[in-house]
Amino acid sequence: MHMRLAADTTPRKPAFWTMARRDAASGYAFIAPQLVGISIFVLLPLGLVFYYSLHEWNVLANTFTFVGDANYQMLLRDPNLPQVLWASAVFSAGLVVLNMSLALLLAVLLDQKLKGMVIFRTLFFSPVVVSLVAWTIVWSFLLQANGGINGMLAMIGVEGPNWLRTPSTAMISVIVVQVFKNVGLNMILFLAALQGVPKELYEAARVDGAGRFKQFRRITLPMISPTILLTSIITIVGSLQVFAQIAILTKGGPGVSTTVLVYYLYQQAFQFNFFGYGSTLSILLFAIVAVLTFIQWQMRKRIVFYEN
Amino acid sequence: MKTDLSPRAKVALYGLMCVLLIPFVFPTWWMVTSSVKPISDIFAFPPDLWPRRFDWSTYQQVFELQPFARQYWNSAYIAAIVTIGTMLVSSMAGYAFARIRFPFSNTIFMIVLMGLLIPSEVTIVPLFQLFLSWDMINTHWPLILVPIFGAPSVFATFVMRQFFIALPVELEEAARVDGLGRFKIFWTIALPLAKPALGAVAIFTFLHSWNLYLEPIVFLSSTQMFTLPQALTQFTDAYGGAMWNIQLAAATMTAIPVLLVFIVAQKQFVEGLAHTGLKG
């Protein structure tokens, strides 16, 4: 008691824990788990993957030797690589175009004021809920030579191909399976965006005599362009990560026609034990993702008309 | 706004949507109904929309051919831990980036955002080596630690930050004047208000963990440790051919927990999407 009274009469020393210091300490404490995690599980591995890419790594012989840019030379001469990159490009482009247009079409349809829309919305969304591998397994049955798709085609007198084993149809099959699986997510995002467009804009346009298509092109599309951009980035980056669908539906075949980059990198590193070359392919994947993200970031300035 | 649809337009619209629904609904319907058909009926042309005969024994065989209950538990507990862990880590980081002023916060945020740019597929080789050197291969640690602290949680942090930025400051100011600490404010005021965003994060994270495929096949080697996506592809006969009815029964069972999560969190999910700045 005495001590406290005595202390109270002396002039106050400026406290060490000022508001700003308190904030700084709590700020660092709050982000610490994430920052440590990113350092250990993202930044460190990114450095390591570059380091590995400069080495030849024979797991069986237990050798790890510096080879400089030999893996990168190999990359340039890899006879499979052009086809792998082509397959990745076709997959991403096909997926994005189909996914975005179907999502937008469904969102516009579901935005109409009709009875039972909630049920339709739920049903279109339902494949998102089915686990990815389960969905892919079902489609691999439907798409086989004597599967459900060809069964239905036979009823109208058409003989379908063996979808997943024919070079010309394998890739499109994989894309379609993936589109139906995930289009519901983009559809919901578009629907939310559509419902956020101020109704007065449409009324004004109608007074000016603009038709429905013109309203869509001149009002709806510009107003929802931030959502379109965001979903397209998510969809493209996601499309570069596709793995399970390829592994289950085609195993990269026939030939290497559906071997996308991630699948190829998995094969090289974990099936053939070429960890050095697998790391080089990882660097290539990283470079592609970085370039795409940069382009989309730049495009933001040009195509996004409206941002909150 | 578009209420002036003629009855004819309405019929056309319903018709169009029903046709479009077929590829979305038929595979799931067919998966569930075929899982209780005898194997011979699965190949029937035209496919039966309702089983002609029921054969429930496939559901029993799923558990006999593999330690399926164990694998189910593996997937469930990993997804639960990852979801709760991510919600905690990313809401704390998101709150700090949105609400607390501290030196270098923008620079650090940019570094964390790098996680969005670097898919875990890019780093899978060094991650494998790291966990190998820590003696954690064929354990569930990689499937728990990487999603909670690594790249997959960055998107969640971003969503949470967007949400907290939009939250009115006044709600916390009174508490600050009363001398409440940052953690107390976060825990008792900000976090309860963030339920919609947390719901969205929970669903995204749960789905991501539940569907993980590349990581389990890289990190896990024994059947006992397998997660469901991995296990589903293992129902093959002696010649490597798929045992369709059993695969479909197992696949049907994997859909149930996700369905439950959606029913519980669907309202939060839609609200969360509307709040995260994804809305145009």
Coordinates of C-alpha atoms in Angstrom, one line a residue:
Chain A
M1 CA 0.0 0.0 0.0
H2 CA 2.8 2.4 1.0
M3 CA 4.8 1.7 -2.0
R4 CA 1.9 2.4 -4.3
L5 CA 1.1 5.7 -2.7
A6 CA 4.8 6.7 -2.9
A7 CA 5.0 5.8 -6.5
D8 CA 1.9 7.8 -7.3
T9 CA 3.5 11.1 -6.0
T10 CA 6.6 10.8 -8.2
P11 CA 6.4 12.2 -11.8
R12 CA 5.3 9.5 -14.3
K13 CA 8.0 7.9 -16.4
P14 CA 6.8 7.6 -20.1
A15 CA 5.5 4.1 -20.3
F16 CA 7.4 1.7 -22.6
W17 CA 4.2 0.1 -23.8
T18 CA 2.8 3.0 -25.8
M19 CA -0.3 2.4 -27.9
A20 CA 1.8 2.2 -31.1
R21 CA 4.1 -0.4 -29.6
R22 CA 1.3 -2.4 -28.2
D23 CA -0.3 -2.4 -31.7
A24 CA 3.0 -3.4 -33.3
A25 CA 3.4 -6.3 -30.9
S26 CA -0.1 -7.6 -31.2
G27 CA 0.1 -7.2 -35.0
Y28 CA 3.2 -9.3 -35.3
A29 CA 1.7 -11.8 -32.9
F30 CA -1.4 -12.1 -35.0
I31 CA 0.4 -12.7 -38.2
A32 CA 3.2 -14.9 -36.8
P33 CA 1.6 -18.3 -37.5
Q34 CA 0.8 -17.4 -41.1
L35 CA 4.2 -15.8 -41.7
V36 CA 6.2 -18.6 -40.2
G37 CA 4.1 -21.1 -42.2
I38 CA 4.6 -19.2 -45.4
S39 CA 8.4 -19.1 -44.8
I40 CA 8.7 -22.8 -44.0
F41 CA 6.1 -24.2 -46.5
V42 CA 6.3 -21.8 -49.4
L43 CA 9.4 -19.6 -49.5
L44 CA 11.9 -22.1 -48.3
P45 CA 10.6 -24.8 -50.7
L46 CA 10.6 -22.3 -53.5
G47 CA 14.3 -21.6 -52.8
L48 CA 14.9 -25.3 -52.5
V49 CA 13.2 -26.2 -55.8
F50 CA 15.4 -23.8 -57.6
Y51 CA 18.5 -25.2 -55.8
Y52 CA 17.4 -28.8 -56.7
S53 CA 16.9 -27.8 -60.3
L54 CA 20.6 -27.2 -60.6
H55 CA 21.4 -30.7 -59.5
E56 CA 21.2 -34.2 -60.7
W57 CA 19.6 -36.3 -58.1
N58 CA 19.7 -40.1 -58.3
V59 CA 17.7 -41.4 -55.4
L60 CA 18.6 -45.1 -56.0
A61 CA 22.3 -44.4 -56.2
N62 CA 22.0 -41.8 -53.5
T63 CA 23.9 -39.2 -55.4
F64 CA 23.3 -35.4 -55.5
T65 CA 25.6 -33.6 -57.9
F66 CA 25.7 -30.0 -59.1
V67 CA 25.1 -29.9 -62.8
G68 CA 24.5 -26.2 -63.5
D69 CA 22.0 -25.6 -66.2
A70 CA 22.0 -29.2 -67.5
N71 CA 18.4 -29.7 -66.4
Y72 CA 17.3 -26.6 -68.2
Q73 CA 19.1 -27.8 -71.3
M74 CA 17.2 -31.0 -71.0
L75 CA 14.0 -29.1 -70.7
L76 CA 14.7 -27.4 -74.0
R77 CA 15.4 -30.7 -75.7
D78 CA 12.7 -32.8 -74.0
P79 CA 10.7 -34.3 -76.9
N80 CA 7.6 -34.5 -74.7
L81 CA 7.6 -31.0 -73.5
P82 CA 6.0 -29.2 -76.5
Q83 CA 3.1 -31.6 -76.3
V84 CA 2.9 -31.3 -72.5
L85 CA 2.7 -27.5 -72.8
W86 CA 0.2 -27.7 -75.6
A87 CA -2.0 -30.0 -73.6
S88 CA -1.8 -27.7 -70.6
A89 CA -2.7 -24.7 -72.8
V90 CA -5.6 -26.5 -74.5
F91 CA -6.9 -27.6 -71.1
S92 CA -6.7 -24.2 -69.5
A93 CA -8.1 -22.3 -72.5
G94 CA -10.9 -24.8 -73.0
L95 CA -11.8 -24.9 -69.4
V96 CA -11.8 -21.2 -68.9
V97 CA -13.9 -20.4 -72.0
L98 CA -16.4 -23.2 -71.3
N99 CA -16.6 -22.6 -67.6
M100 CA -17.0 -18.8 -67.7
S101 CA -19.6 -18.8 -70.5
L102 CA -21.6 -21.6 -69.0
A103 CA -21.4 -20.0 -65.6
L104 CA -22.6 -16.7 -67.0
L105 CA -25.4 -18.3 -69.0
L106 CA -26.6 -20.2 -65.9
A107 CA -26.4 -17.2 -63.7
V108 CA -28.5 -15.1 -66.1
L109 CA -31.1 -17.9 -66.3
L110 CA -31.2 -18.3 -62.6
D111 CA -31.5 -14.5 -62.1
Q112 CA -35.0 -14.6 -63.7
K113 CA -37.8 -14.2 -61.3
L114 CA -39.5 -17.6 -61.5
K115 CA -40.8 -20.1 -59.0
G116 CA -38.5 -22.9 -58.0
M117 CA -35.3 -21.1 -58.8
V118 CA -33.7 -22.1 -55.5
I119 CA -34.2 -25.8 -56.4
F120 CA -32.6 -25.2 -59.8
R121 CA -29.7 -23.3 -58.2
T122 CA -29.1 -26.1 -55.7
L123 CA -29.1 -28.8 -58.5
F124 CA -26.7 -26.9 -60.7
F125 CA -24.5 -26.4 -57.7
S126 CA -24.7 -30.0 -56.5
P127 CA -21.6 -31.4 -58.4
V128 CA -19.4 -29.1 -56.3
V129 CA -20.6 -31.0 -53.3
V130 CA -19.8 -34.4 -54.7
S131 CA -16.2 -35.3 -53.9
L132 CA -13.8 -34.7 -56.8
V133 CA -12.5 -38.2 -57.1
A134 CA -16.1 -39.7 -56.8
W135 CA -17.3 -37.4 -59.6
T136 CA -14.4 -38.3 -61.8
I137 CA -14.8 -42.1 -61.2
V138 CA -18.5 -41.8 -62.2
W139 CA -17.6 -40.0 -65.4
S140 CA -14.8 -42.5 -66.2
F141 CA -17.5 -45.2 -66.2
L142 CA -19.9 -43.1 -68.3
L143 CA -17.2 -42.3 -70.8
Q144 CA -15.8 -45.8 -71.4
A145 CA -16.4 -47.6 -74.6
N146 CA -19.5 -49.5 -73.3
G147 CA -20.4 -46.8 -70.8
G148 CA -23.5 -44.7 -70.3
I149 CA -22.7 -41.9 -72.8
N150 CA -22.3 -44.3 -75.7
G151 CA -25.4 -46.2 -74.5
M152 CA -27.5 -43.1 -74.9
L153 CA -25.9 -42.3 -78.2
A154 CA -26.7 -45.8 -79.4
M155 CA -30.3 -45.2 -78.7
I156 CA -30.3 -42.5 -81.4
G157 CA -28.2 -44.7 -83.7
V158 CA -24.8 -43.0 -83.2
E159 CA -21.8 -45.1 -82.4
G160 CA -19.7 -43.1 -79.9
P161 CA -15.9 -43.4 -79.7
N162 CA -13.9 -44.7 -76.7
W163 CA -13.9 -41.2 -75.4
L164 CA -10.9 -41.4 -73.0
R165 CA -8.7 -43.6 -75.2
T166 CA -9.1 -41.6 -78.5
P167 CA -6.5 -38.8 -78.9
S168 CA -9.0 -36.4 -80.5
T169 CA -11.7 -36.8 -77.8
A170 CA -9.7 -37.5 -74.6
M171 CA -8.8 -33.8 -73.8
I172 CA -12.3 -32.5 -74.5
S173 CA -13.7 -35.2 -72.3
V174 CA -11.5 -34.3 -69.4
I175 CA -12.4 -30.6 -69.8
V176 CA -16.1 -31.3 -69.9
V177 CA -15.9 -33.5 -66.8
Q178 CA -14.1 -30.7 -64.9
V179 CA -16.5 -27.9 -66.2
F180 CA -19.6 -29.7 -64.9
K181 CA -17.9 -30.4 -61.6
N182 CA -17.0 -26.8 -60.7
V183 CA -19.1 -24.4 -62.8
G184 CA -21.5 -24.1 -59.9
L185 CA -19.0 -22.1 -57.9
N186 CA -18.5 -19.4 -60.6
M187 CA -22.2 -19.5 -61.2
I188 CA -22.9 -18.5 -57.6
L189 CA -20.3 -15.7 -57.8
F190 CA -21.8 -14.4 -61.0
L191 CA -25.3 -14.6 -59.5
A192 CA -24.2 -12.5 -56.5
A193 CA -22.7 -10.0 -58.9
L194 CA -25.8 -9.8 -61.1
Q195 CA -28.0 -9.2 -58.1
G196 CA -25.6 -6.3 -57.1
V197 CA -26.2 -4.4 -60.3
P198 CA -28.5 -1.4 -59.5
K199 CA -31.9 -1.9 -61.0
E200 CA -32.3 1.8 -61.9
L201 CA -29.7 1.3 -64.6
Y202 CA -31.9 -1.1 -66.4
E203 CA -35.0 1.1 -66.0
A204 CA -33.1 4.0 -67.5
A205 CA -31.9 1.9 -70.4
R206 CA -35.4 0.6 -71.1
V207 CA -36.7 4.2 -71.2
D208 CA -34.0 4.9 -73.7
G209 CA -35.3 1.9 -75.7
A210 CA -32.4 -0.4 -75.3
G211 CA -33.2 -4.1 -75.9
R212 CA -32.4 -6.9 -73.6
F213 CA -29.2 -7.9 -75.4
K214 CA -28.0 -4.3 -75.5
Q215 CA -28.8 -3.9 -71.8
F216 CA -26.7 -7.1 -71.1
R217 CA -23.8 -5.9 -73.1
R218 CA -23.8 -2.3 -72.1
I219 CA -24.8 -2.6 -68.4
T220 CA -24.6 -6.1 -67.0
L221 CA -21.2 -7.0 -68.5
P222 CA -19.3 -3.8 -67.4
M223 CA -20.9 -3.9 -64.0
I224 CA -19.9 -7.4 -63.2
S225 CA -16.5 -7.2 -64.9
P226 CA -14.5 -7.3 -61.6
T227 CA -16.2 -10.6 -60.8
I228 CA -15.5 -11.9 -64.2
L229 CA -11.8 -11.0 -63.9
L230 CA -11.5 -12.5 -60.4
T231 CA -13.2 -15.7 -61.3
S232 CA -11.2 -16.1 -64.5
I233 CA -7.9 -15.7 -62.5
I234 CA -9.1 -18.3 -60.0
T235 CA -10.2 -20.6 -62.8
I236 CA -7.0 -20.3 -64.8
V237 CA -4.7 -20.8 -61.9
G238 CA -6.9 -23.7 -60.8
S239 CA -6.8 -25.2 -64.3
L240 CA -3.0 -25.3 -64.1
Q241 CA -3.2 -27.4 -60.9
V242 CA -5.4 -30.1 -62.3
F243 CA -4.1 -33.5 -61.4
A244 CA -6.6 -36.0 -59.9
Q245 CA -8.9 -35.8 -63.0
I246 CA -6.0 -36.6 -65.3
A247 CA -4.6 -39.4 -63.1
I248 CA -8.0 -41.1 -62.8
L249 CA -9.5 -40.5 -66.3
T250 CA -6.6 -40.9 -68.7
K251 CA -3.3 -41.2 -66.8
G252 CA -2.0 -38.6 -69.3
G253 CA -2.8 -40.7 -72.3
P254 CA -3.4 -41.7 -75.0
G255 CA 0.3 -41.0 -75.7
V256 CA 0.9 -37.8 -73.9
S257 CA -2.2 -36.1 -75.3
T258 CA -3.6 -35.2 -71.9
T259 CA -0.3 -35.0 -69.9
V260 CA -0.6 -31.6 -68.4
L261 CA 2.4 -30.0 -66.7
V262 CA 1.6 -31.0 -63.1
Y263 CA 1.0 -34.6 -64.1
Y264 CA 4.2 -34.6 -66.1
L265 CA 6.1 -33.2 -63.1
Y266 CA 4.6 -35.8 -60.8
Q267 CA 5.6 -38.6 -63.2
Q268 CA 9.2 -37.3 -63.6
A269 CA 9.7 -36.7 -59.8
F270 CA 7.7 -39.4 -58.1
Q271 CA 7.4 -42.2 -60.6
F272 CA 10.7 -42.0 -62.4
N273 CA 12.6 -40.5 -59.4
F274 CA 14.1 -37.6 -61.4
F275 CA 13.9 -35.1 -58.6
G276 CA 16.3 -32.7 -60.2
Y277 CA 14.4 -32.6 -63.5
G278 CA 11.1 -32.6 -61.7
S279 CA 12.2 -29.5 -59.8
T280 CA 13.1 -27.9 -63.2
L281 CA 9.6 -28.6 -64.4
S282 CA 8.3 -27.0 -61.1
I283 CA 10.2 -23.8 -61.9
L284 CA 8.7 -23.8 -65.3
L285 CA 5.2 -24.2 -63.8
F286 CA 5.9 -21.4 -61.4
A287 CA 7.1 -19.1 -64.2
I288 CA 3.9 -19.8 -66.2
V289 CA 1.7 -19.0 -63.2
A290 CA 3.7 -15.8 -62.5
V291 CA 3.5 -14.6 -66.1
L292 CA -0.3 -15.4 -66.3
T293 CA -1.0 -13.6 -63.0
F294 CA 1.1 -10.6 -64.2
I295 CA -0.8 -10.4 -67.5
Q296 CA -4.2 -10.6 -65.7
W297 CA -3.1 -7.9 -63.3
Q298 CA -2.3 -5.6 -66.2
M299 CA -5.6 -6.5 -67.9
R300 CA -7.4 -5.4 -64.8
K301 CA -6.7 -1.8 -65.8
R302 CA -8.2 -2.3 -69.3
I303 CA -11.2 -4.4 -68.9
V304 CA -12.5 -3.6 -65.4
F305 CA -14.8 -0.7 -65.7
Y306 CA -16.0 -0.5 -62.2
E307 CA -14.5 -1.3 -58.8
N308 CA -15.8 -0.6 -55.4
Chain B
M1 CA -36.6 -6.3 -62.8
K2 CA -37.4 -8.9 -65.4
T3 CA -40.8 -9.9 -64.2
D4 CA -42.5 -9.4 -67.5
L5 CA -42.0 -12.9 -68.9
S6 CA -44.7 -14.3 -71.0
P7 CA -46.1 -17.7 -70.1
R8 CA -44.5 -19.1 -73.3
A9 CA -41.1 -17.6 -72.3
K10 CA -41.5 -19.2 -68.9
V11 CA -42.1 -22.7 -70.3
A12 CA -39.1 -22.3 -72.7
L13 CA -37.0 -21.2 -69.7
Y14 CA -38.0 -24.1 -67.6
G15 CA -37.5 -26.5 -70.5
L16 CA -34.0 -25.1 -71.2
M17 CA -32.9 -25.4 -67.6
C18 CA -34.2 -29.0 -67.3
V19 CA -32.1 -30.0 -70.4
L20 CA -29.1 -28.2 -69.0
L21 CA -29.5 -29.9 -65.7
I22 CA -29.0 -33.4 -67.1
P23 CA -25.1 -33.5 -67.1
F24 CA -25.1 -31.9 -63.6
V25 CA -27.6 -34.2 -62.0
F26 CA -27.5 -37.5 -63.9
P27 CA -23.9 -38.6 -62.8
T28 CA -24.7 -38.2 -59.1
W29 CA -28.1 -39.8 -59.4
W30 CA -26.5 -42.7 -61.4
M31 CA -23.7 -43.0 -58.8
V32 CA -26.2 -43.4 -55.9
T33 CA -28.6 -45.7 -57.7
S34 CA -25.9 -47.9 -59.2
S35 CA -24.3 -48.4 -55.9
V36 CA -27.2 -50.6 -54.9
K37 CA -27.5 -52.5 -58.2
P38 CA -26.0 -55.9 -58.8
I39 CA -22.9 -55.5 -61.1
S40 CA -24.7 -57.0 -64.1
D41 CA -27.4 -54.3 -63.9
I42 CA -24.9 -51.4 -63.9
F43 CA -24.2 -52.1 -67.6
A44 CA -27.9 -52.3 -68.6
F45 CA -28.9 -50.4 -71.7
P46 CA -30.7 -48.1 -71.5
P47 CA -29.5 -47.4 -67.9
D48 CA -32.2 -47.9 -65.2
L49 CA -33.0 -44.7 -63.5
W50 CA -34.2 -46.8 -60.5
P51 CA -32.6 -50.1 -59.5
R52 CA -34.6 -53.2 -60.7
R53 CA -33.1 -55.2 -57.9
F54 CA -31.4 -54.0 -54.8
D55 CA -28.1 -55.4 -53.7
W56 CA -26.9 -53.8 -50.5
S57 CA -24.0 -56.2 -50.1
T58 CA -21.7 -53.8 -52.0
Y59 CA -21.7 -51.5 -49.0
Q60 CA -20.5 -54.3 -46.9
Q61 CA -17.8 -55.3 -49.3
V62 CA -16.4 -51.7 -49.3
F63 CA -15.4 -52.3 -45.7
E64 CA -14.1 -55.8 -46.3
L65 CA -11.8 -55.0 -49.2
Q66 CA -10.0 -52.1 -47.5
P67 CA -9.8 -50.6 -44.0
F68 CA -12.4 -48.2 -45.3
A69 CA -13.7 -47.1 -41.8
R70 CA -10.1 -46.1 -40.9
Q71 CA -9.6 -44.3 -44.2
Y72 CA -12.9 -42.5 -43.7
W73 CA -11.8 -41.4 -40.2
N74 CA -8.4 -40.2 -41.6
S75 CA -10.1 -37.9 -44.1
A76 CA -12.7 -36.7 -41.6
Y77 CA -10.3 -35.8 -38.8
I78 CA -7.7 -34.2 -41.1
A79 CA -10.4 -32.1 -42.8
A80 CA -11.8 -31.1 -39.4
I81 CA -8.4 -30.0 -38.0
V82 CA -7.4 -28.3 -41.2
T83 CA -10.7 -26.3 -41.3
I84 CA -10.6 -25.2 -37.7
G85 CA -6.8 -24.4 -37.9
T86 CA -7.2 -22.4 -41.1
M87 CA -10.1 -20.5 -39.7
L88 CA -8.0 -19.5 -36.7
V89 CA -4.7 -18.7 -38.4
S90 CA -6.3 -16.9 -41.3
S91 CA -8.8 -14.8 -39.3
M92 CA -6.0 -13.7 -37.0
A93 CA -3.7 -12.7 -39.9
G94 CA -6.6 -11.2 -41.8
Y95 CA -7.6 -9.1 -38.8
A96 CA -4.1 -7.8 -38.2
F97 CA -3.6 -6.9 -41.9
A98 CA -7.0 -5.1 -42.0
R99 CA -7.1 -3.4 -38.6
I100 CA -3.8 -3.2 -36.8
R101 CA -1.2 -0.6 -37.8
F102 CA 2.3 -2.0 -37.5
P103 CA 5.6 -1.4 -39.3
F104 CA 6.0 -3.3 -42.6
S105 CA 2.5 -4.6 -42.6
N106 CA 2.0 -3.9 -46.3
T107 CA 5.3 -5.5 -47.2
I108 CA 4.5 -8.6 -45.1
F109 CA 1.1 -8.8 -46.7
M110 CA 2.7 -8.8 -50.1
I111 CA 5.0 -11.6 -49.0
V112 CA 2.1 -13.6 -47.7
L113 CA 0.1 -13.0 -50.9
M114 CA 3.0 -14.8 -52.7
G115 CA 1.4 -17.9 -51.4
L116 CA -1.5 -17.3 -53.8
L117 CA 0.9 -17.1 -56.7
I118 CA 2.7 -20.3 -55.8
P119 CA 0.5 -23.4 -56.1
S120 CA 1.6 -26.2 -53.8
E121 CA 2.2 -28.3 -56.9
V122 CA 5.3 -26.1 -57.6
T123 CA 6.8 -26.9 -54.2
I124 CA 5.7 -30.6 -53.9
V125 CA 9.3 -32.0 -54.5
P126 CA 11.0 -29.9 -51.8
L127 CA 8.0 -30.4 -49.5
F128 CA 8.4 -34.2 -49.9
Q129 CA 12.1 -33.9 -49.1
L130 CA 11.4 -31.7 -46.1
F131 CA 8.9 -34.1 -44.6
L132 CA 11.2 -37.0 -45.4
S133 CA 14.0 -35.3 -43.4
W134 CA 11.6 -34.8 -40.6
D135 CA 10.6 -38.4 -40.7
M136 CA 7.0 -37.5 -41.4
I137 CA 6.5 -39.4 -44.6
N138 CA 3.5 -41.8 -44.3
T139 CA 2.1 -39.7 -41.5
H140 CA -0.7 -37.2 -41.7
W141 CA 1.4 -34.2 -40.7
P142 CA 2.1 -32.9 -44.2
L143 CA -1.6 -33.0 -45.0
I144 CA -2.4 -31.0 -41.8
L145 CA 0.6 -28.5 -41.5
V146 CA 0.9 -27.4 -45.1
P147 CA -2.8 -26.5 -45.7
I148 CA -3.2 -24.7 -42.3
F149 CA 0.1 -22.6 -42.4
G150 CA 1.1 -22.8 -46.1
A151 CA -0.1 -21.6 -49.4
P152 CA -3.7 -22.9 -49.2
S153 CA -4.6 -20.7 -46.2
V154 CA -3.5 -17.5 -47.9
F155 CA -6.7 -17.3 -49.9
A156 CA -8.6 -17.6 -46.6
T157 CA -6.5 -14.8 -45.1
F158 CA -7.3 -12.7 -48.1
V159 CA -11.0 -13.3 -47.7
M160 CA -10.9 -12.5 -44.0
R161 CA -8.9 -9.3 -44.5
Q162 CA -11.5 -8.1 -47.1
F163 CA -14.3 -8.8 -44.6
F164 CA -12.6 -7.1 -41.7
I165 CA -11.8 -4.0 -43.8
A166 CA -15.5 -3.6 -44.5
L167 CA -16.5 -3.8 -40.9
P168 CA -17.3 -0.4 -39.2
V169 CA -14.5 0.7 -36.9
E170 CA -16.9 2.2 -34.3
L171 CA -17.7 -1.3 -33.1
E172 CA -14.3 -1.8 -31.7
E173 CA -13.5 1.8 -30.7
A174 CA -15.6 1.7 -27.6
A175 CA -13.8 -1.4 -26.5
R176 CA -10.4 0.1 -27.1
V177 CA -11.3 3.2 -25.0
D178 CA -12.3 0.8 -22.2
G179 CA -8.8 -0.6 -22.4
L180 CA -9.5 -4.0 -23.9
G181 CA -6.5 -5.7 -25.4
R182 CA -6.3 -6.5 -29.1
F183 CA -6.8 -10.2 -28.7
K184 CA -9.9 -9.7 -26.5
I185 CA -11.4 -7.3 -29.1
F186 CA -10.6 -9.7 -31.9
W187 CA -12.0 -12.7 -30.0
T188 CA -15.1 -11.2 -28.4
I189 CA -16.1 -8.5 -31.0
A190 CA -14.6 -8.9 -34.4
L191 CA -14.7 -12.7 -34.8
P192 CA -18.3 -13.2 -33.8
L193 CA -19.2 -10.5 -36.5
A194 CA -17.2 -12.4 -39.1
K195 CA -19.4 -15.5 -39.1
P196 CA -20.4 -15.1 -42.8
A197 CA -16.8 -14.9 -43.9
L198 CA -15.8 -17.7 -41.6
G199 CA -18.5 -19.8 -43.1
A200 CA -17.2 -19.3 -46.6
V201 CA -13.6 -20.0 -45.4
A202 CA -14.8 -23.2 -43.6
I203 CA -16.5 -24.5 -46.7
F204 CA -13.7 -23.7 -49.1
T205 CA -11.1 -25.2 -46.7
F206 CA -13.1 -28.4 -45.9
L207 CA -13.7 -29.0 -49.6
H208 CA -10.1 -28.5 -50.4
S209 CA -8.9 -30.8 -47.7
W210 CA -11.5 -33.5 -48.5
N211 CA -10.6 -33.5 -52.2
L212 CA -6.8 -33.4 -51.8
Y213 CA -5.4 -36.1 -54.1
L214 CA -1.8 -35.3 -55.2
E215 CA -0.5 -34.7 -51.7
P216 CA -1.8 -37.9 -50.2
I217 CA -0.5 -40.1 -53.0
V218 CA 2.9 -38.3 -52.6
F219 CA 3.1 -38.4 -48.8
L220 CA 1.2 -41.6 -47.9
S221 CA 2.2 -45.2 -48.7
S222 CA 0.2 -47.6 -46.5
T223 CA -3.4 -48.4 -46.9
Q224 CA -4.1 -47.8 -43.3
M225 CA -3.0 -44.2 -43.7
F226 CA -4.8 -43.5 -47.0
T227 CA -7.4 -40.8 -47.3
L228 CA -10.7 -41.3 -49.1
P229 CA -9.9 -39.9 -52.6
Q230 CA -6.9 -42.2 -52.6
A231 CA -8.8 -45.2 -51.3
L232 CA -11.6 -44.8 -53.9
T233 CA -9.3 -45.7 -56.8
Q234 CA -8.0 -48.8 -55.0
F235 CA -11.1 -50.9 -55.5
T236 CA -9.8 -53.0 -58.4
D237 CA -9.9 -56.7 -59.2
A238 CA -6.9 -58.9 -59.6
Y239 CA -6.5 -57.7 -63.2
G240 CA -6.5 -54.0 -62.3
G241 CA -10.0 -53.5 -63.6
A242 CA -12.3 -51.3 -61.7
M243 CA -14.9 -53.0 -59.4
W244 CA -17.6 -50.5 -60.4
N245 CA -20.4 -51.3 -58.0
I246 CA -18.0 -51.2 -55.0
Q247 CA -16.3 -48.0 -56.2
L248 CA -19.6 -46.3 -56.6
A249 CA -20.8 -47.4 -53.2
A250 CA -17.6 -46.0 -51.6
A251 CA -17.9 -42.9 -53.7
T252 CA -21.5 -42.4 -52.6
M253 CA -20.4 -42.6 -48.9
T254 CA -17.7 -39.9 -49.5
A255 CA -20.4 -37.4 -50.5
I256 CA -22.3 -37.5 -47.2
P257 CA -20.0 -35.4 -44.9
V258 CA -19.7 -32.6 -47.6
L259 CA -23.4 -32.6 -47.9
L260 CA -23.7 -32.1 -44.2
V261 CA -21.2 -29.3 -44.1
F262 CA -23.1 -27.5 -46.8
I263 CA -26.5 -27.9 -45.1
V264 CA -25.0 -26.4 -41.9
A265 CA -23.0 -23.6 -43.5
Q266 CA -24.8 -22.8 -46.7
K267 CA -26.4 -19.6 -45.5
Q268 CA -23.0 -18.3 -44.2
F269 CA -21.5 -19.3 -47.5
V270 CA -23.7 -17.2 -49.7
E271 CA -23.6 -14.2 -47.3
G272 CA -19.8 -14.6 -47.0
L273 CA -19.5 -14.5 -50.8
A274 CA -21.5 -11.3 -50.9
H275 CA -19.2 -9.7 -48.3
T276 CA -15.8 -10.7 -49.5
G277 CA -15.6 -8.2 -52.3
L278 CA -16.2 -10.9 -54.9
K279 CA -19.5 -9.3 -55.5
G280 CA -19.4 -6.9 -58.4

